[in-house]
Amino acid sequence: MTENTQEAKVEVAGGYKPNVVTLKKGIPAKISFTRTNDQGCLDVVHSKTLGFEEELPINVTKTVDIPTDKAGEFDFSCGMDMFFGKVVIE
């Protein structure tokens, strides 16, 4: 993380590791998701509140921009909404 951008990395393997990502409000942010096993519904990650949906091929990193204009807690989940993670903007 530099002063004008922030980035988090999330491993997708039987869930999200870490499953809570904390970001600072007002600083542009990205989260990079890397799926490392072929467990079913984790091949998609999405968040209606953060405005993204990405397919996650195995061992390919996908990076999404995260809006940081509002503080709060925002969920993301797999394609079937069985596994969840959270972005905390403070």
mmCIF file of C-alpha atoms in Angstrom:
data_model
loop_
_atom_site.group_PDB
_atom_site.id
_atom_site.type_symbol
_atom_site.label_atom_id
_atom_site.label_comp_id
_atom_site.label_asym_id
_atom_site.label_seq_id
_atom_site.Cartn_x
_atom_site.Cartn_y
_atom_site.Cartn_z
ATOM 1 C CA MET A 1 0.000 0.000 0.000
ATOM 2 C CA THR A 2 1.273 3.457 -0.893
ATOM 3 C CA GLU A 3 -0.161 6.763 0.268
ATOM 4 C CA ASN A 4 -2.417 7.171 -2.749
ATOM 5 C CA THR A 5 -3.512 3.584 -3.425
ATOM 6 C CA GLN A 6 -4.166 0.466 -1.378
ATOM 7 C CA GLU A 7 -4.334 -3.162 -2.429
ATOM 8 C CA ALA A 8 -5.319 -6.367 -0.675
ATOM 9 C CA LYS A 9 -4.778 -9.963 -1.765
ATOM 10 C CA VAL A 10 -7.351 -12.687 -1.091
ATOM 11 C CA GLU A 11 -6.737 -16.397 -1.660
ATOM 12 C CA VAL A 12 -9.844 -18.302 -2.729
ATOM 13 C CA ALA A 13 -9.555 -21.919 -1.528
ATOM 14 C CA GLY A 14 -12.488 -23.466 0.314
ATOM 15 C CA GLY A 15 -13.483 -19.932 1.281
ATOM 16 C CA TYR A 16 -11.741 -16.563 1.358
ATOM 17 C CA LYS A 17 -8.402 -16.039 3.112
ATOM 18 C CA PRO A 18 -8.503 -13.500 4.637
ATOM 19 C CA ASN A 19 -12.275 -13.217 4.756
ATOM 20 C CA VAL A 20 -12.190 -9.642 6.102
ATOM 21 C CA VAL A 21 -10.298 -6.913 4.235
ATOM 22 C CA THR A 22 -9.907 -3.525 5.919
ATOM 23 C CA LEU A 23 -9.372 -0.431 3.745
ATOM 24 C CA LYS A 24 -9.079 3.276 4.463
ATOM 25 C CA LYS A 25 -11.884 5.573 3.343
ATOM 26 C CA GLY A 26 -11.111 7.932 0.471
ATOM 27 C CA ILE A 27 -7.984 6.146 -0.822
ATOM 28 C CA PRO A 28 -8.411 4.259 -4.151
ATOM 29 C CA ALA A 29 -8.375 0.512 -3.495
ATOM 30 C CA LYS A 30 -8.105 -2.798 -5.314
ATOM 31 C CA ILE A 31 -8.577 -6.381 -4.171
ATOM 32 C CA SER A 32 -6.800 -9.192 -6.018
ATOM 33 C CA PHE A 33 -8.534 -12.580 -5.843
ATOM 34 C CA THR A 34 -6.606 -15.771 -6.697
ATOM 35 C CA ARG A 35 -8.466 -19.112 -6.734
ATOM 36 C CA THR A 36 -6.121 -21.993 -5.941
ATOM 37 C CA ASN A 37 -8.470 -24.987 -5.974
ATOM 38 C CA ASP A 38 -11.415 -26.099 -8.083
ATOM 39 C CA GLN A 39 -14.125 -26.186 -5.436
ATOM 40 C CA GLY A 40 -17.440 -25.518 -7.229
ATOM 41 C CA CYS A 41 -19.148 -22.225 -6.614
ATOM 42 C CA LEU A 42 -15.970 -20.295 -5.754
ATOM 43 C CA ASP A 43 -15.359 -19.816 -9.495
ATOM 44 C CA VAL A 44 -17.228 -16.477 -9.253
ATOM 45 C CA VAL A 45 -16.870 -13.659 -6.723
ATOM 46 C CA HIS A 46 -19.386 -10.835 -6.604
ATOM 47 C CA SER A 47 -20.683 -7.945 -4.545
ATOM 48 C CA LYS A 48 -23.818 -5.983 -5.363
ATOM 49 C CA THR A 49 -22.953 -3.261 -2.849
ATOM 50 C CA LEU A 50 -19.409 -2.809 -4.200
ATOM 51 C CA GLY A 51 -20.465 -3.259 -7.831
ATOM 52 C CA PHE A 52 -18.329 -6.138 -9.105
ATOM 53 C CA GLU A 53 -18.656 -9.669 -10.415
ATOM 54 C CA GLU A 54 -15.641 -11.641 -11.650
ATOM 55 C CA GLU A 55 -15.062 -15.158 -12.862
ATOM 56 C CA LEU A 56 -12.066 -16.716 -11.116
ATOM 57 C CA PRO A 57 -10.190 -19.249 -13.246
ATOM 58 C CA ILE A 58 -7.816 -21.429 -11.222
ATOM 59 C CA ASN A 59 -4.419 -19.825 -10.540
ATOM 60 C CA VAL A 60 -5.314 -16.594 -12.357
ATOM 61 C CA THR A 61 -5.372 -13.400 -10.299
ATOM 62 C CA LYS A 62 -8.336 -11.104 -10.940
ATOM 63 C CA THR A 63 -8.215 -7.586 -9.538
ATOM 64 C CA VAL A 64 -11.302 -5.478 -8.830
ATOM 65 C CA ASP A 65 -11.540 -1.787 -7.993
ATOM 66 C CA ILE A 66 -13.219 -1.070 -4.667
ATOM 67 C CA PRO A 67 -15.037 2.245 -4.140
ATOM 68 C CA THR A 68 -13.887 3.797 -0.867
ATOM 69 C CA ASP A 69 -16.059 6.902 -0.776
ATOM 70 C CA LYS A 70 -18.308 5.543 2.005
ATOM 71 C CA ALA A 71 -17.298 3.999 5.315
ATOM 72 C CA GLY A 72 -18.981 0.765 6.353
ATOM 73 C CA GLU A 73 -18.995 -3.003 5.957
ATOM 74 C CA PHE A 74 -19.677 -4.498 2.538
ATOM 75 C CA ASP A 75 -20.129 -8.206 1.785
ATOM 76 C CA PHE A 76 -18.793 -10.189 -1.136
ATOM 77 C CA SER A 77 -19.573 -13.822 -1.874
ATOM 78 C CA CYS A 78 -19.225 -16.750 -4.238
ATOM 79 C CA GLY A 79 -21.592 -17.286 -7.151
ATOM 80 C CA MET A 80 -24.045 -19.318 -5.067
ATOM 81 C CA ASP A 81 -23.822 -17.071 -1.973
ATOM 82 C CA MET A 82 -22.506 -19.931 0.172
ATOM 83 C CA PHE A 83 -19.083 -18.456 1.058
ATOM 84 C CA PHE A 84 -18.776 -14.881 2.258
ATOM 85 C CA GLY A 85 -16.147 -12.258 2.838
ATOM 86 C CA LYS A 86 -16.315 -8.673 3.961
ATOM 87 C CA VAL A 87 -14.690 -5.371 3.059
ATOM 88 C CA VAL A 88 -14.500 -2.914 5.961
ATOM 89 C CA ILE A 89 -13.907 0.699 4.957
ATOM 90 C CA GLU A 90 -12.977 2.977 7.840
#
